Backbone as a chain_set.jsonl record, in Angstrom:
{"seq": "MRGTSAAERLLEELAQGYPPPPPDAQVQLTYRPVAMNEQAGWPRPGTVTAWWTTPDGATRRLCLSGAPTPRWVVHDPDRIALLVEDGT", "coords": {"N": [[25.531, 2.492, 3.737], [24.321, 1.473, 0.595], [21.673, 1.475, -0.227], [18.63, 0.144, -1.661], [18.753, -2.548, -4.008], [18.144, -2.904, -7.572], [16.943, -5.371, -8.042], [15.865, -5.973, -5.517], [14.001, -3.882, -5.286], [12.261, -4.538, -7.404], [11.299, -7.075, -6.551], [9.993, -6.28, -4.202], [7.997, -4.682, -5.312], [6.531, -6.59, -6.835], [5.62, -8.237, -4.759], [4.024, -6.628, -3.232], [1.262, -5.982, -1.189], [0.414, -8.62, -0.911], [-0.557, -11.598, 0.905], [1.0, -13.202, 3.824], [3.579, -15.818, 3.67], [2.548, -19.139, 2.573], [1.509, -22.101, 4.503], [4.254, -24.123, 5.548], [4.07, -26.931, 5.162], [2.528, -27.173, 2.888], [3.983, -26.232, 0.815], [5.854, -26.572, -2.167], [9.126, -27.278, -2.798], [11.5, -26.003, -5.12], [13.698, -25.228, -7.87], [13.88, -22.951, -10.124], [14.73, -21.054, -12.949], [13.73, -17.715, -13.749], [12.372, -14.967, -15.677], [11.827, -11.738, -14.75], [9.678, -9.087, -15.328], [10.115, -5.639, -15.255], [8.224, -2.623, -14.605], [8.985, -0.93, -16.619], [9.425, -2.69, -18.591], [11.775, -4.094, -18.916], [13.488, -7.147, -18.766], [14.531, -8.997, -15.876], [16.761, -11.272, -14.352], [15.815, -14.001, -12.228], [15.015, -16.323, -9.577], [12.889, -19.002, -8.851], [12.241, -20.439, -5.818], [10.423, -21.936, -4.483], [6.998, -23.097, -4.688], [3.432, -22.654, -4.391], [0.091, -23.705, -4.584], [-3.32, -22.758, -4.573], [-5.935, -24.685, -2.969], [-8.05, -25.034, -4.829], [-6.713, -24.739, -7.151], [-6.626, -22.347, -8.48], [-4.942, -20.143, -8.016], [-1.523, -19.553, -8.157], [1.29, -19.24, -6.175], [4.564, -17.934, -6.001], [7.827, -18.292, -4.641], [10.236, -16.004, -4.807], [13.69, -15.508, -5.301], [16.556, -13.337, -5.098], [17.044, -11.186, -3.725], [18.115, -10.177, -0.418], [16.129, -11.266, 1.292], [13.855, -13.698, 0.384], [10.808, -13.333, -1.555], [7.306, -13.903, -1.5], [5.09, -14.116, -4.16], [2.205, -13.59, -6.261], [1.781, -15.595, -9.079], [2.122, -14.031, -12.051], [1.806, -14.32, -15.298], [2.348, -12.371, -17.184], [4.28, -10.816, -16.067], [6.154, -12.496, -14.877], [8.101, -14.875, -16.182], [8.501, -18.286, -16.52], [11.464, -19.955, -17.172], [12.859, -22.173, -19.644], [14.508, -25.054, -18.605], [15.862, -27.399, -19.507], [16.331, -29.035, -22.651], [14.292, -28.328, -25.56]], "CA": [[24.758, 1.529, 2.987], [24.011, 2.044, -0.705], [20.244, 1.463, -0.529], [18.092, -1.09, -2.232], [19.143, -2.885, -5.373], [17.037, -2.976, -8.524], [16.258, -6.65, -7.816], [15.053, -5.837, -4.301], [12.858, -3.006, -5.593], [11.329, -5.294, -8.233], [10.636, -8.075, -5.712], [9.058, -5.573, -3.323], [6.863, -4.27, -6.146], [5.74, -7.769, -7.168], [5.051, -8.808, -3.53], [3.229, -5.624, -2.53], [-0.154, -6.24, -0.943], [0.068, -10.03, -0.845], [-0.533, -12.156, 2.262], [2.247, -13.862, 4.232], [3.828, -17.112, 3.027], [1.64, -20.24, 2.917], [2.058, -23.062, 5.473], [5.394, -24.884, 5.023], [3.681, -28.283, 4.754], [1.855, -27.111, 1.589], [4.908, -25.621, -0.147], [6.703, -27.474, -2.933], [10.421, -26.666, -3.068], [11.967, -26.146, -6.49], [14.718, -24.253, -8.253], [13.573, -22.665, -11.529], [15.056, -19.693, -13.376], [12.627, -16.918, -14.3], [12.634, -13.594, -16.098], [10.827, -10.87, -14.143], [9.602, -7.83, -16.074], [9.868, -4.394, -14.536], [7.189, -1.814, -15.25], [9.571, -0.37, -17.836], [9.459, -3.747, -19.587], [13.082, -4.748, -18.996], [13.537, -8.394, -17.992], [15.599, -9.206, -14.898], [16.792, -12.687, -13.955], [15.416, -14.345, -10.872], [14.906, -17.752, -9.332], [11.798, -19.491, -8.009], [12.778, -21.438, -4.901], [9.297, -22.734, -3.986], [5.699, -22.628, -5.135], [2.241, -23.107, -3.672], [-1.135, -23.507, -5.347], [-4.513, -22.843, -3.74], [-6.579, -25.996, -3.101], [-8.865, -25.113, -6.043], [-5.812, -24.625, -8.288], [-6.846, -21.08, -9.184], [-3.852, -19.186, -7.825], [-0.201, -20.099, -7.844], [2.211, -18.259, -5.591], [5.958, -18.315, -6.165], [8.801, -17.663, -3.765], [11.306, -15.515, -5.673], [14.911, -15.035, -4.666], [17.197, -12.268, -5.847], [17.254, -10.144, -2.716], [18.499, -10.856, 0.819], [14.993, -12.015, 1.816], [12.951, -14.088, -0.701], [9.452, -12.779, -1.497], [6.206, -14.664, -2.078], [4.299, -13.296, -5.075], [1.246, -14.316, -7.092], [2.346, -15.768, -10.425], [1.523, -13.223, -13.103], [2.592, -14.701, -16.468], [2.753, -11.18, -17.929], [5.423, -10.192, -15.38], [7.114, -13.505, -14.441], [8.148, -15.966, -17.154], [9.322, -19.434, -16.154], [12.369, -20.233, -18.278], [13.127, -23.584, -19.927], [15.765, -25.488, -18.001], [16.503, -28.404, -20.35], [15.618, -29.356, -23.884], [13.875, -27.229, -26.437]], "C": [[24.26, 2.184, 1.705], [22.524, 2.095, -1.009], [19.828, 0.148, -1.161], [18.536, -1.29, -3.675], [17.908, -2.891, -6.269], [16.243, -4.267, -8.331], [15.356, -6.573, -6.588], [13.825, -4.972, -4.556], [11.813, -3.752, -6.421], [10.591, -6.341, -7.412], [9.641, -7.426, -4.765], [7.807, -5.156, -4.102], [5.949, -5.45, -6.462], [5.016, -8.335, -5.948], [4.098, -7.864, -2.817], [1.765, -6.032, -2.415], [-0.542, -7.699, -0.853], [0.206, -10.559, 0.566], [0.802, -12.83, 2.569], [2.404, -15.215, 3.542], [2.816, -18.174, 3.446], [2.289, -21.186, 3.93], [3.155, -23.916, 4.832], [5.003, -26.261, 4.493], [3.023, -28.31, 3.371], [2.755, -26.577, 0.473], [5.726, -26.696, -0.849], [8.005, -26.741, -3.261], [10.841, -26.955, -4.498], [13.122, -25.186, -6.707], [14.556, -24.034, -9.746], [13.989, -21.241, -11.87], [13.826, -19.008, -13.974], [13.174, -15.602, -14.83], [11.493, -12.77, -15.533], [10.839, -9.544, -14.891], [9.293, -6.669, -15.158], [8.74, -3.646, -15.251], [7.7, -1.195, -16.537], [9.685, -1.419, -18.941], [10.785, -4.474, -19.711], [13.081, -6.03, -18.178], [14.731, -8.427, -17.046], [15.583, -10.685, -14.522], [16.36, -12.854, -12.506], [15.348, -15.853, -10.752], [13.7, -18.019, -8.447], [12.393, -20.578, -7.133], [11.69, -22.324, -4.295], [8.02, -22.237, -4.655], [4.598, -23.273, -4.336], [1.044, -22.789, -4.543], [-2.318, -23.641, -4.405], [-5.183, -24.206, -3.951], [-7.433, -26.125, -4.363], [-8.028, -24.956, -7.309], [-5.882, -23.3, -9.027], [-5.661, -20.136, -9.109], [-2.572, -19.91, -7.485], [0.652, -18.966, -7.294], [3.62, -18.811, -5.683], [6.81, -17.605, -5.131], [9.999, -17.304, -4.638], [12.506, -15.088, -4.86], [15.514, -13.957, -5.553], [17.44, -11.06, -4.963], [17.625, -10.883, -1.427], [17.381, -11.694, 1.435], [14.075, -12.393, 0.65], [11.551, -13.532, -0.484], [8.467, -13.737, -2.135], [5.371, -13.711, -2.93], [3.289, -14.188, -5.79], [1.843, -14.415, -8.487], [1.509, -14.99, -11.433], [2.346, -13.506, -14.359], [3.004, -13.515, -17.346], [3.991, -10.521, -17.323], [6.507, -11.189, -15.006], [7.044, -14.687, -15.409], [9.06, -17.059, -16.646], [10.171, -19.786, -17.376], [12.599, -21.735, -18.427], [14.479, -23.936, -19.33], [16.548, -26.421, -18.914], [15.682, -28.582, -21.621], [15.263, -28.141, -24.691], [12.447, -26.845, -26.201]], "O": [[23.822, 3.335, 1.729], [22.143, 2.725, -1.995], [20.585, -0.823, -1.186], [18.672, -0.341, -4.447], [16.775, -2.884, -5.788], [15.017, -4.265, -8.442], [14.22, -7.048, -6.613], [12.731, -5.294, -4.092], [10.614, -3.617, -6.173], [9.377, -6.487, -7.555], [8.556, -7.964, -4.546], [6.69, -5.27, -3.597], [4.728, -5.329, -6.368], [3.911, -8.862, -6.082], [3.424, -8.278, -1.874], [1.118, -6.38, -3.403], [-1.729, -8.002, -0.729], [0.997, -10.034, 1.35], [1.633, -13.007, 1.679], [1.471, -15.701, 2.904], [2.284, -18.118, 4.554], [3.488, -21.086, 4.188], [3.001, -24.38, 3.702], [5.545, -26.711, 3.484], [2.967, -29.367, 2.743], [2.331, -26.483, -0.679], [6.231, -27.619, -0.21], [7.988, -25.705, -3.925], [10.567, -28.033, -5.025], [13.475, -24.418, -5.812], [15.036, -24.834, -10.55], [13.634, -20.309, -11.148], [12.995, -19.646, -14.621], [14.277, -15.179, -14.485], [10.325, -13.057, -15.797], [11.898, -8.942, -15.068], [8.337, -6.705, -14.383], [8.356, -4.0, -16.365], [6.918, -0.957, -17.457], [9.999, -1.092, -20.086], [10.912, -5.383, -20.531], [12.709, -6.006, -17.005], [15.812, -7.941, -17.38], [14.516, -11.283, -14.389], [16.524, -11.958, -11.678], [15.597, -16.574, -11.718], [13.504, -17.359, -7.427], [12.983, -21.533, -7.639], [11.99, -23.34, -3.668], [7.959, -21.103, -5.131], [4.795, -24.301, -3.687], [0.985, -21.73, -5.168], [-2.336, -24.519, -3.542], [-5.014, -24.816, -5.007], [-7.533, -27.218, -4.919], [-8.559, -25.029, -8.417], [-5.268, -23.143, -10.082], [-5.405, -19.397, -10.06], [-2.552, -20.784, -6.618], [0.725, -17.882, -7.872], [3.849, -20.002, -5.47], [6.548, -16.453, -4.784], [10.692, -18.184, -5.148], [12.371, -14.394, -3.853], [15.016, -13.704, -6.65], [17.974, -10.043, -5.405], [17.462, -12.101, -1.355], [17.656, -12.73, 2.04], [13.556, -11.5, -0.02], [11.152, -13.286, 0.654], [8.746, -14.318, -3.183], [4.992, -12.631, -2.476], [3.494, -15.396, -5.91], [2.354, -13.429, -9.018], [0.327, -15.273, -11.629], [3.461, -13.0, -14.49], [3.913, -13.642, -18.166], [4.675, -9.752, -17.998], [7.662, -10.801, -14.831], [6.047, -15.408, -15.448], [10.236, -16.823, -16.371], [9.65, -19.899, -18.485], [12.541, -22.478, -17.447], [15.465, -23.222, -19.518], [17.757, -26.26, -19.081], [14.482, -28.307, -21.645], [15.847, -27.069, -24.534], [11.935, -25.936, -26.855]]}, "num_chains": 1, "name": "protein.A"}
């Protein structure tokens, strides 16, 4: 086995220290492309497959794919940029 990919390492880094996934009934499924920034500042492509927002709307968590197991992370706009899908 070759070890972990760069995408897996980045997802692990972004998900580190966060609680388990939210309840399925509260999750909104989606499919949105994102650019995830590594600590070195290089963007990597990724995909949001679901999101969840706390009841007070203060925190948004995203489910990111790009590794064999998707990871739930807190949306940090400095590290995860949602990309435009259509239009300008």
